[in-house]
Short mmCIF file of C-alpha atoms and ligand atoms in Angstrom, two decimals:
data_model
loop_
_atom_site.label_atom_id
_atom_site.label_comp_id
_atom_site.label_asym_id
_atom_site.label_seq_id
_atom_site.Cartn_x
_atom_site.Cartn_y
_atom_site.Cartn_z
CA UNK A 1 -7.32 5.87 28.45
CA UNK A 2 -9.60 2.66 29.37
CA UNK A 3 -9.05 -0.08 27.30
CA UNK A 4 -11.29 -2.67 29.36
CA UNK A 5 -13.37 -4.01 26.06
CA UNK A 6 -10.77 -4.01 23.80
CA UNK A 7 -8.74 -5.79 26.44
CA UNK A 8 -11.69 -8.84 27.02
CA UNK A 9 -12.57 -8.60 23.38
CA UNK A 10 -8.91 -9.14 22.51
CA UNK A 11 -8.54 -12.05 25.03
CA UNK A 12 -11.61 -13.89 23.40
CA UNK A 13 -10.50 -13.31 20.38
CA UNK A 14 -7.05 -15.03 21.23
CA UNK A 15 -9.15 -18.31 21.76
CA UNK A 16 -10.92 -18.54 18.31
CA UNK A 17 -8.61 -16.25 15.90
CA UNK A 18 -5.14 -17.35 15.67
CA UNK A 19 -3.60 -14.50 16.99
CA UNK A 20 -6.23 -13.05 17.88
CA UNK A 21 -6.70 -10.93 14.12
CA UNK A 22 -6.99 -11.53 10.71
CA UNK A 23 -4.14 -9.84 9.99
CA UNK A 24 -0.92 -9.87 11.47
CA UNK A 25 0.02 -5.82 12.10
CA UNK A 26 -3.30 -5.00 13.72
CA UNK A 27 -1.72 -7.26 16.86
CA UNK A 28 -0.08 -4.33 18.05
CA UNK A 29 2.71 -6.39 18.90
CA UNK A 30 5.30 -4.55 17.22
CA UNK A 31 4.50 -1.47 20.26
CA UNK A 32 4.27 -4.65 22.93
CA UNK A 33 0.50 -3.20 23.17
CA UNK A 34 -2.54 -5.16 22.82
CA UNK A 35 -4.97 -4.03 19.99
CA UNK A 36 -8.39 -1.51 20.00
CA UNK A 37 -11.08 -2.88 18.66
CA UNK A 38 -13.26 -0.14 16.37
CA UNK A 39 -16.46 0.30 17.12
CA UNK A 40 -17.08 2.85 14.06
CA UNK A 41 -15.40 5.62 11.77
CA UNK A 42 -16.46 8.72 10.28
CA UNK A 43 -14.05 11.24 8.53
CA UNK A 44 -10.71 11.82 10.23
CA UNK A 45 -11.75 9.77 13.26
CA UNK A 46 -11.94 6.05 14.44
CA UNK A 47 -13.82 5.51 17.81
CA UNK A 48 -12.86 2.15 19.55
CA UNK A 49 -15.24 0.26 22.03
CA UNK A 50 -14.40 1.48 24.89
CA UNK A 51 -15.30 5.03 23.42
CA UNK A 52 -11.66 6.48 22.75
CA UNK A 53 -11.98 8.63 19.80
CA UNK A 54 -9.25 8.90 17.86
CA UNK A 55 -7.55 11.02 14.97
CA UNK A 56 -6.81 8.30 12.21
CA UNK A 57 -3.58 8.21 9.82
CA UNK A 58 -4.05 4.52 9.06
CA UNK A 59 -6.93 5.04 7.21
CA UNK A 60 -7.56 1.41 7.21
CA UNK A 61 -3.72 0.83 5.83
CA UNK A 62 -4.32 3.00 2.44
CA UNK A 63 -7.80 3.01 1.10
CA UNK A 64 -9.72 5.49 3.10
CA UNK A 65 -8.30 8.35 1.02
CA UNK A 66 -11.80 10.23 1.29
CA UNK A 67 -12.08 9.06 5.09
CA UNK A 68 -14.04 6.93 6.37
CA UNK A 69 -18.04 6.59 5.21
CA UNK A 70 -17.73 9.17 2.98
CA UNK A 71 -21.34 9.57 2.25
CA UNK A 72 -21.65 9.82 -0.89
CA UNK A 73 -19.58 6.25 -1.07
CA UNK A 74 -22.16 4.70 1.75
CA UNK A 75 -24.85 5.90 -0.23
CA UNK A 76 -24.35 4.65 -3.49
CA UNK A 77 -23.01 0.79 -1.55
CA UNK A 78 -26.56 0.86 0.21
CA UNK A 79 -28.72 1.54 -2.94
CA UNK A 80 -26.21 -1.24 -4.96
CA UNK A 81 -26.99 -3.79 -2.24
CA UNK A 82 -30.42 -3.83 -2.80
CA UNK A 83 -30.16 -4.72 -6.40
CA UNK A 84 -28.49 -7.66 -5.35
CA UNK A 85 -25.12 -8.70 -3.49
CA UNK A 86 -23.68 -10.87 -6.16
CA UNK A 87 -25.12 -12.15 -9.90
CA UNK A 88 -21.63 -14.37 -11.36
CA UNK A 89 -22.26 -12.55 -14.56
CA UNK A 90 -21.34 -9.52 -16.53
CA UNK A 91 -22.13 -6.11 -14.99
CA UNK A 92 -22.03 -2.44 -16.37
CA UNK A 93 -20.28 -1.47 -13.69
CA UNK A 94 -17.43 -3.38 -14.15
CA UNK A 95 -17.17 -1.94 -17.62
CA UNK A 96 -17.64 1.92 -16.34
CA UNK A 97 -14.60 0.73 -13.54
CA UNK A 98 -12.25 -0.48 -16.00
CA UNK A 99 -13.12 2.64 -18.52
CA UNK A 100 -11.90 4.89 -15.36
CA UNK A 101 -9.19 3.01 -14.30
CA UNK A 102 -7.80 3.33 -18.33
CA UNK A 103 -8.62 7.07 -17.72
CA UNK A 104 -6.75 7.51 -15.26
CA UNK A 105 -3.48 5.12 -16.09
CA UNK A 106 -3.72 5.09 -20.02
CA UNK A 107 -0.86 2.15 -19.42
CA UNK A 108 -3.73 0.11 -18.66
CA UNK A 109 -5.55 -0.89 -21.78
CA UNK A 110 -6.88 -3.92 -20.40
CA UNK A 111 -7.74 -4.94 -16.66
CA UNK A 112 -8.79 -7.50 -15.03
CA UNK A 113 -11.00 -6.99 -11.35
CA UNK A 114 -10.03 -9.41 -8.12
CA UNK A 115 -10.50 -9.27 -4.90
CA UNK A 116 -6.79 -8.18 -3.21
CA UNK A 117 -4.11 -6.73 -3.85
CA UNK A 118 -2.13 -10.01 -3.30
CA UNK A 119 -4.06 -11.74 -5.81
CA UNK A 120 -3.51 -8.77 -8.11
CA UNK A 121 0.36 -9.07 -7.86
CA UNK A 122 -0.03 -12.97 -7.99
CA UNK A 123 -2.23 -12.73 -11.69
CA UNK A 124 0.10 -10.30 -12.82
CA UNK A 125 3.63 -12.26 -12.27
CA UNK A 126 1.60 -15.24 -14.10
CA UNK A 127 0.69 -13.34 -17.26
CA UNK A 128 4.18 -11.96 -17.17
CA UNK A 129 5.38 -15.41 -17.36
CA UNK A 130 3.18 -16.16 -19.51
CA UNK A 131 3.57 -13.41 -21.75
CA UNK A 132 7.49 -13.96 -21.90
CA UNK A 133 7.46 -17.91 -21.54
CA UNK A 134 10.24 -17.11 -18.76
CA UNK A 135 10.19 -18.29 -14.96
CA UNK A 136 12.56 -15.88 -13.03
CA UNK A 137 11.57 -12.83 -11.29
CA UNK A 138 13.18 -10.00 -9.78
CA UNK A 139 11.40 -8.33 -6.74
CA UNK A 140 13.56 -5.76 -4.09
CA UNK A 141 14.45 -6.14 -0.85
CA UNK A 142 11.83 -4.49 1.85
CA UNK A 143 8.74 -4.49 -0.60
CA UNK A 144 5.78 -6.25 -0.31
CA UNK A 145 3.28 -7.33 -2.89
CA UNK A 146 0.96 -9.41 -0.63
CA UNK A 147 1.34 -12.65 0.54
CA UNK A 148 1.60 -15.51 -2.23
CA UNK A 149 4.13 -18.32 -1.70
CA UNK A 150 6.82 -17.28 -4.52
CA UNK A 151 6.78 -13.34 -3.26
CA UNK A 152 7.11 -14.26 0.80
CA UNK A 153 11.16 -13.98 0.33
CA UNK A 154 14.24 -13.06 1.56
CA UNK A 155 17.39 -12.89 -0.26
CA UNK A 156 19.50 -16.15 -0.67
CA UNK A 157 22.90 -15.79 1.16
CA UNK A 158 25.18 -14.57 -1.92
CA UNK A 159 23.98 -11.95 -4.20
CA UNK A 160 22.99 -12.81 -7.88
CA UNK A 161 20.95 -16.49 -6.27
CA UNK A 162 17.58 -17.31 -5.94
CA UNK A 163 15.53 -16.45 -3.01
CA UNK A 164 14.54 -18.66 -0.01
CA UNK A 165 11.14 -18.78 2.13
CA UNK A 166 10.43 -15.61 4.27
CA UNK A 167 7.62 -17.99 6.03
CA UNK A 168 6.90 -21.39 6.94
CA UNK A 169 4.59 -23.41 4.42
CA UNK A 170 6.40 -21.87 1.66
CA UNK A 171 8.11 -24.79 -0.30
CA UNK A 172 11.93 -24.10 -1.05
CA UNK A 173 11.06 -25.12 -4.60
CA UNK A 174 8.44 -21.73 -4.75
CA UNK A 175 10.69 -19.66 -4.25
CA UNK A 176 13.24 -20.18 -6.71
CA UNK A 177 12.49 -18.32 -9.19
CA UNK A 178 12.02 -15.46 -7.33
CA UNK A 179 15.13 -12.87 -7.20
CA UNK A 180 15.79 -9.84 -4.65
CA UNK A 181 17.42 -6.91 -5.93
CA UNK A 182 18.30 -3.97 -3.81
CA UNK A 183 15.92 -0.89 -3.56
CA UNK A 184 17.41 2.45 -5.47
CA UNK A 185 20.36 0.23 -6.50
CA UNK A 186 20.66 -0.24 -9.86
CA UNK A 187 23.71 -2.26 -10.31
CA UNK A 188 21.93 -4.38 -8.22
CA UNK A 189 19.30 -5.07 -10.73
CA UNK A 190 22.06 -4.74 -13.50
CA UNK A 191 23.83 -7.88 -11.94
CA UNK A 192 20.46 -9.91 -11.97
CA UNK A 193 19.68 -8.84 -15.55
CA UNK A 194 23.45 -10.16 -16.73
CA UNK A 195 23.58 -13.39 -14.59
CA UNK A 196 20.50 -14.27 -15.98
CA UNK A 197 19.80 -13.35 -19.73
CA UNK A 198 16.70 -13.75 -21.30
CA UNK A 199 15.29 -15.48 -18.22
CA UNK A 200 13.56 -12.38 -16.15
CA UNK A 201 9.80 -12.56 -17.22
CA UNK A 202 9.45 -9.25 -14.62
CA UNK A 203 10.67 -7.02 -12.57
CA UNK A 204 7.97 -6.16 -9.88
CA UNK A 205 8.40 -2.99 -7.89
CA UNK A 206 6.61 -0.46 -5.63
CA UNK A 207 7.16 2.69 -7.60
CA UNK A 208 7.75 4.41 -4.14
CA UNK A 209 7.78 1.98 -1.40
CA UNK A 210 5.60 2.11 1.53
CA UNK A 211 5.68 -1.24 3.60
CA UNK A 212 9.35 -0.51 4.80
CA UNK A 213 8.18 3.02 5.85
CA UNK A 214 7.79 5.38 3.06
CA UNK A 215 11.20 5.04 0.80
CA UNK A 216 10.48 6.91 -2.32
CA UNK A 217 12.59 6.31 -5.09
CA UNK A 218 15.96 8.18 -6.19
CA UNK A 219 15.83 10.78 -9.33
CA UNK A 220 16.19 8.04 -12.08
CA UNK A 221 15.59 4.77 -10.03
CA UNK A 222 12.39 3.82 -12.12
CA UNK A 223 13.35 5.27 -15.73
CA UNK A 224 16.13 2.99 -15.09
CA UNK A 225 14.08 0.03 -14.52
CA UNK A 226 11.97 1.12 -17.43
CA UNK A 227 15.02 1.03 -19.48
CA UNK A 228 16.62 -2.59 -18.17
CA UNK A 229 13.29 -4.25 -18.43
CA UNK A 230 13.10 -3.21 -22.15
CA UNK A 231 16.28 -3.66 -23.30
CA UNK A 232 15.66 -8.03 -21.86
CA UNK A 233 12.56 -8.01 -22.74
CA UNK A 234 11.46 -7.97 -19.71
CA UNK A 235 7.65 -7.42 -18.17
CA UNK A 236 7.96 -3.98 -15.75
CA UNK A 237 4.97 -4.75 -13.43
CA UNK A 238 4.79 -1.37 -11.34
CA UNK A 239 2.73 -2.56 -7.65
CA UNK A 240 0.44 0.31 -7.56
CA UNK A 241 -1.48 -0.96 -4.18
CA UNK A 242 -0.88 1.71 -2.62
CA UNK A 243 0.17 4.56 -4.83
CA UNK A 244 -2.37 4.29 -7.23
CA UNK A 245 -5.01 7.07 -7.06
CA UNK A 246 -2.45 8.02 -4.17
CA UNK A 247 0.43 9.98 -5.43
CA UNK A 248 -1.94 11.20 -7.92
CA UNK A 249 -5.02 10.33 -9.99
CA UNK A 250 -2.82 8.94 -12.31
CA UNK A 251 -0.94 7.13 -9.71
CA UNK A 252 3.12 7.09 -9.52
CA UNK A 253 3.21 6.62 -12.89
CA UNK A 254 1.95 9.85 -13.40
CA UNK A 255 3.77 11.41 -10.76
CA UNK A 256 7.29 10.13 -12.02
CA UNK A 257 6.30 10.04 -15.91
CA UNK A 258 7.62 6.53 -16.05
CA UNK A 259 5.17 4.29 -17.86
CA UNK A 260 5.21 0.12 -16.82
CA UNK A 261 3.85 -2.81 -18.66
CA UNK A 262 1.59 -4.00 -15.78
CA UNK A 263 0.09 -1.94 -13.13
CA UNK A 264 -1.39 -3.39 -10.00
CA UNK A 265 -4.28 -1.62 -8.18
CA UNK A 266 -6.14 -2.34 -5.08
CA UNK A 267 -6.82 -0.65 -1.63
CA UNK A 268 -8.32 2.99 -3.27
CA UNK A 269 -9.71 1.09 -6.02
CA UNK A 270 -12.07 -0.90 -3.62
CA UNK A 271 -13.15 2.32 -1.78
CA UNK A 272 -12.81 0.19 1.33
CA UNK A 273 -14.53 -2.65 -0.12
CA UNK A 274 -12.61 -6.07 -0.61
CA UNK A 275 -11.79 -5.26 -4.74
CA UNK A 276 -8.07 -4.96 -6.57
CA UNK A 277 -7.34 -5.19 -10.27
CA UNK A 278 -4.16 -6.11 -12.35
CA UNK A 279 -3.64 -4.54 -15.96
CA UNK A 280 -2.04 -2.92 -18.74
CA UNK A 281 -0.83 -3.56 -22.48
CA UNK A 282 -3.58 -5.24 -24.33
CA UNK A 283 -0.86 -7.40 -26.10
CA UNK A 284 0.04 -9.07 -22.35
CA UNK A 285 -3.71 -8.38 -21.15
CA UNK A 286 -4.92 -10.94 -23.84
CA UNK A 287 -3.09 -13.53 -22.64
CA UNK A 288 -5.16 -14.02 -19.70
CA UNK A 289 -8.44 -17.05 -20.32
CA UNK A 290 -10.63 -17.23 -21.77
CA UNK A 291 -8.45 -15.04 -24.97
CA UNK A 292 -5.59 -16.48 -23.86
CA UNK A 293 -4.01 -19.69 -22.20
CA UNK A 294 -3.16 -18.06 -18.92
CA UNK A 295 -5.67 -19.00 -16.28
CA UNK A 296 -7.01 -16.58 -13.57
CA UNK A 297 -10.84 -16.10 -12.35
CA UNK A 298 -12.73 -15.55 -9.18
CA UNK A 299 -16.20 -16.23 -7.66
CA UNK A 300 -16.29 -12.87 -6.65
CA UNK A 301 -14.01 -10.65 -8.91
CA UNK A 302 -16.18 -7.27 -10.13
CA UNK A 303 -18.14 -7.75 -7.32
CA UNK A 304 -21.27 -4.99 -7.82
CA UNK A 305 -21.02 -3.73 -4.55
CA UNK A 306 -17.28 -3.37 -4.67
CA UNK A 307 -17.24 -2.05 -7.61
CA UNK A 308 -20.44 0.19 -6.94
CA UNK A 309 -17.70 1.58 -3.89
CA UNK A 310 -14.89 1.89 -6.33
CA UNK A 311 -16.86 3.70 -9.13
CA UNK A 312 -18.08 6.63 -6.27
CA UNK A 313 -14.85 6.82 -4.86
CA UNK A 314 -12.94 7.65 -7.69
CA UNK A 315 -15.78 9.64 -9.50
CA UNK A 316 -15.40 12.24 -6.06
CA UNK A 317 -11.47 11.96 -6.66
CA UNK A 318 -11.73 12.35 -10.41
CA UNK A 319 -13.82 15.93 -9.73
CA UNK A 320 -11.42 17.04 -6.85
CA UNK A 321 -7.58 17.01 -8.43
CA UNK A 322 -6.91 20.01 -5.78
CA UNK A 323 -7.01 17.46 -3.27
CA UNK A 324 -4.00 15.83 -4.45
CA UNK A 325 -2.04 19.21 -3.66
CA UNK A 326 -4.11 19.82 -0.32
CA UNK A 327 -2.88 16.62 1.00
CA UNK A 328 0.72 17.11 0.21
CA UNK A 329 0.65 20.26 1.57
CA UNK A 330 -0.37 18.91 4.70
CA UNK A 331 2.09 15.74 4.34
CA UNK A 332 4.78 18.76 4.00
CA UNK A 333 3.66 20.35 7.32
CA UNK A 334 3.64 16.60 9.41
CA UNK A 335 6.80 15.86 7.88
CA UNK A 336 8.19 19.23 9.32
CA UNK A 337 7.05 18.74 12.10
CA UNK A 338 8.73 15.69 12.29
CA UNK A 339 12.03 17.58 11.68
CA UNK A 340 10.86 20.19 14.33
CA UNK A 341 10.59 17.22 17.02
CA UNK A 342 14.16 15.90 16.16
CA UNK A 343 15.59 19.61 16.67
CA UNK A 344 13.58 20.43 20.15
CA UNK A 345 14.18 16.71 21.30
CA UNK A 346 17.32 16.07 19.77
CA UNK A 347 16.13 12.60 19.20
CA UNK A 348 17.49 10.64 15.81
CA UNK A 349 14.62 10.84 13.46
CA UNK A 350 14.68 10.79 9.78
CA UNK A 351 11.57 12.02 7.51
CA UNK A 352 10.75 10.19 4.20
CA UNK A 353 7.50 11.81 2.66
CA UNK A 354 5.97 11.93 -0.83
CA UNK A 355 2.31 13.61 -1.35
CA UNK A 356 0.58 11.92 1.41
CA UNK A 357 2.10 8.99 2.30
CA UNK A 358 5.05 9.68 5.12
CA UNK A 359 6.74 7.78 7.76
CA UNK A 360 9.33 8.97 10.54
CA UNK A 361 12.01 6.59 10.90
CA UNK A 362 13.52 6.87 13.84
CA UNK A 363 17.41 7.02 12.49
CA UNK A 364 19.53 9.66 11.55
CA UNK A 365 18.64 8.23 8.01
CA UNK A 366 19.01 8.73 5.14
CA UNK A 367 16.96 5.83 4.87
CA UNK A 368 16.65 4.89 1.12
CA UNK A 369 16.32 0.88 1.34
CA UNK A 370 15.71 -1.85 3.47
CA UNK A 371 19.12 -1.94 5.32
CA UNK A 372 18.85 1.72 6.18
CA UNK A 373 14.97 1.53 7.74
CA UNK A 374 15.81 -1.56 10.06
CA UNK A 375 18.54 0.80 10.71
CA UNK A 376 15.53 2.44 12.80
CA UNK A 377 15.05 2.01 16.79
CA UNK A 378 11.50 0.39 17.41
CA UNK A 379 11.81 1.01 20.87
CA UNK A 380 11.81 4.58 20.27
CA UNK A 381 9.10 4.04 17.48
CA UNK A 382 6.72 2.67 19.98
CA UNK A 383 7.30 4.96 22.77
CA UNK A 384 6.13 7.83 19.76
CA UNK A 385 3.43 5.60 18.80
CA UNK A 386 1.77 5.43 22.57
CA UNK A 387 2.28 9.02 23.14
CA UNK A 388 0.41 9.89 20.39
CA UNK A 389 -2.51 7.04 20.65
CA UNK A 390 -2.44 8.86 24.80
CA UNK A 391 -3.10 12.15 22.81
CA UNK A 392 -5.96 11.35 20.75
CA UNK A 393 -4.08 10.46 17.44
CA UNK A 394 -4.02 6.62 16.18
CA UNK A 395 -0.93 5.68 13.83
CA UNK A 396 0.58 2.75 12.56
CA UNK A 397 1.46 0.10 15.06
CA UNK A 398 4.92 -0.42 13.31
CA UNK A 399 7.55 1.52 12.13
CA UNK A 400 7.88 0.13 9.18
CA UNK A 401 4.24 1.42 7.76
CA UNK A 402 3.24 4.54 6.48
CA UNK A 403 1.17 7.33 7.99
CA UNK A 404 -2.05 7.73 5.50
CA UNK A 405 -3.19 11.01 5.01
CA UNK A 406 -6.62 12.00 3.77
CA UNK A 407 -9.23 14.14 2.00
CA UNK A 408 -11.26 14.27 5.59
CA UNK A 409 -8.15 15.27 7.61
CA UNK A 410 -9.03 19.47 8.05
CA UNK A 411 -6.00 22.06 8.70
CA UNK A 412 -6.95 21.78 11.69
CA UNK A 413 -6.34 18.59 12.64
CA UNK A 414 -2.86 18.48 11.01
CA UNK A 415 -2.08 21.33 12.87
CA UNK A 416 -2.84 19.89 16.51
CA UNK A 417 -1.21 17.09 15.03
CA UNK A 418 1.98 18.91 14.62
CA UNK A 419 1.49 21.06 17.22
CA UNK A 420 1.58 16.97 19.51
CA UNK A 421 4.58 15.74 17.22
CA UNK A 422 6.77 18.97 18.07
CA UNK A 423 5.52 19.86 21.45
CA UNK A 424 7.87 19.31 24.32
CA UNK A 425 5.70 17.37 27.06
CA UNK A 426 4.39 14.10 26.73
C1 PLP B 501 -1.33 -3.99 0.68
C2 PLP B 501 -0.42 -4.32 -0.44
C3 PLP B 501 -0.53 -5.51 -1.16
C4 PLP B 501 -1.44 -6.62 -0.77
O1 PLP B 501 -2.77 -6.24 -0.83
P1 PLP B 501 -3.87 -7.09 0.01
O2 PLP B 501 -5.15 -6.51 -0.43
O3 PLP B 501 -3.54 -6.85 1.45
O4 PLP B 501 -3.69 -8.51 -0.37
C5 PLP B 501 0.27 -5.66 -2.28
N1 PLP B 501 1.14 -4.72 -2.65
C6 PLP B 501 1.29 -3.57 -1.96
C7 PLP B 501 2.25 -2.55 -2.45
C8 PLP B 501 0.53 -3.34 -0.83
O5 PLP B 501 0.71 -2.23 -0.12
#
């Protein structure tokens, strides 16, 4: 495979871009590799610049659900850009966007548009507080809800303290009133709740995790977080970055019939424009300004051509529910093949897959939280991960991320995918 322009564009790149990217994961350095820089996408397939084409389950880390430059998406973001790129003002679309987005999570009364997912999450906790007129939070262990200061945690050193920094920059004093909880563990949670009464303004949570690999949660896991958080008081904020439009129209709150108080949206929503949203019960909705006194805006929040990408991605979703069961079908057939690869190779791997999100830890599992997925050998992770890029198919440069699958990917694709995951030569 020649790599010679990603290689030099790479090395510049190192000189002006800390890091060389502008974000962290796409440095390849969890597979000691250097990155590929994309030249272009369409469908199933990312071409780099040195003219490797390859079969894509990043899908740009969640939102290319459709693919990439599904037409019908480019179309409608070229005519919207002519009518202007940005007004500061009111739109229609904004109001059609947040109609569909009640549509399809009825939890959501009221939303507000922004720009990432991280700024979703960070609105949301604040109108929790706000709501509640508490400070504490509880988040778990191995899930991420972008990258504000008082969410960029680890656990303190006993169980039932605050948290401390998981970065540099991040004052001590942000971070405590932040609390980690344990994944699928409810007594856990149950300790939190009873060592603090009355102080938990939310519990935030991926409904099924997928930036630890793919850990779904156990039968009961989120009913019983439904149940804690009312019986406190409590704000259930359900981070819905990536499941949402996902796991389902309806997102994993359809899919496990649990319903939160706050949902937070963002990758789909933006059809692979920069757009995320935050909502739910008008009651908690209204406290944000200019109704209520908790502040949150943005220059370019509802963004026309954002939304314009939103609105056409979810209108071709909203016509197709078969694709929801076409792509777990064919997240059923890479996870078996998965399985298939363990037998023939008798190498430790352990399959976590719901719908189309999946990731193959390599552990003899069961990996259901954080401890068990850093359980997972990385070496072995990245010797999978440059077989595959050798062989045409581009995954996610960490084990800890999940493998996307799409509308665009075709039977058979998955299949010479599987045929690659379980076949015995390198
Ligand atoms: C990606 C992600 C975020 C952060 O979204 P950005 O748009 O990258 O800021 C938050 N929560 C979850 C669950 C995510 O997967």
């Amino acid at each position: 495979m020649k790599t010679k322009n990603s290689e030099r564009l790479f090395e510049e790149s190192l000189k002006r871009i800390p890091g060389g990217v502008n974000s962290p994961v796409r440095a390849f350095g969890a597979v000691g590799r250097t990155p590929l820089f994309i030249d272009h996408a369409k469908g199933s397939h990312i071409t780099d610049v040195d003219g490797n084409r390859f079969l894509d389950y990043v899908g740009s880390w969640g939102p290319g659900i459709l693919g990439h430059a599904h037409p019908a998406v480019v179309e409608a973001v070229q005519r919207a850009c002519v009518d202007g790129l940005t007004y500061g003002a009111p739109t229609k679309k904004e109001l059609q966007l947040a109609e569909m987005i009640h549509e399809a999570m009825p939890t959501i009364e009221k939303v507000r548009l922004v720009s990432s997912g991280t700024e979703a999450v960070m609105s949301a906790i604040r109108v929790a507080r706000g709501y509640t007129g508490r400070d504490l939070i509880i988040k778990f262990k191995g899930n991420y809800h972008g990258h504000s200061d008082g969410l960029l945690v680890k656990a303190g050193s006993a169980a039932l303290t605050t948290a401390v920094p998981d970065s540099k920059g991040v004052p001590a004093s942000y971070t405590q009133n932040t609390l980690v909880a344990l994944y699928n563990n409810p007594d856990s949670v149950k300790g939190l709740m009873e060592a603090y009464p009355g102080q938990v303004a939310a519990i935030v949570v991926e409904p099924v995790a997928a930036n630890m690999g793919v850990v779904p949660p156990e039968e009961g896991f989120l009913a019983f977080l439904r149940e804690i958080t009312r019986a406190y008081g409590t704000v259930l904020i359900f981070d819905e970055v990536i499941t949402g439009f996902r796991l389902g129209y309806g997102g994993a709150q359809q899919y496990y019939g649990v319903e939160p108080d706050l949902t937070t949206l963002g990758k789909i929503v933006g059809g692979g424009m920069p757009m995320a949203a935050y909502g739910g019960r008008a009651k908690i909705m209204d406290q944000v300004s200019p109704v209520g006194p908790v502040y949150q805006a943005g220059t370019l929040s509802g963004n026309p051509v954002a939304t314009t990408a939103g609105i056409a991605t979810l209108e071709i979703l909203r016509a197709h529910p078969e694709y929801y069961g076409e792509m777990e079908r064919k997240g059923k057939q890479l996870a078996e093949a998965f399985r298939e690869r363990s037998r023939k190779r008798g190498e430790a791997i352990w399959v976590n897959q719901v719908g189309s999100l999946l990731s193959a830890f390599f552990t003899a599992g069961p990996v259901r939280d954080y401890g068990s997925a850093t359980s997972s050998d990385t070496g072995a992770y990245a010797r999978y991960f440059g077989q595959m890029l050798e062989n045409g198919v581009y995954v996610a440069p960490s084990q800890f991320e999940a493998m996307f699958v799409s509308v665009a990917h075709t039977d058979e694709e998955i299949q010479k995918t599987c045929r690659l995951l379980a076949g015995d030569g390198d």
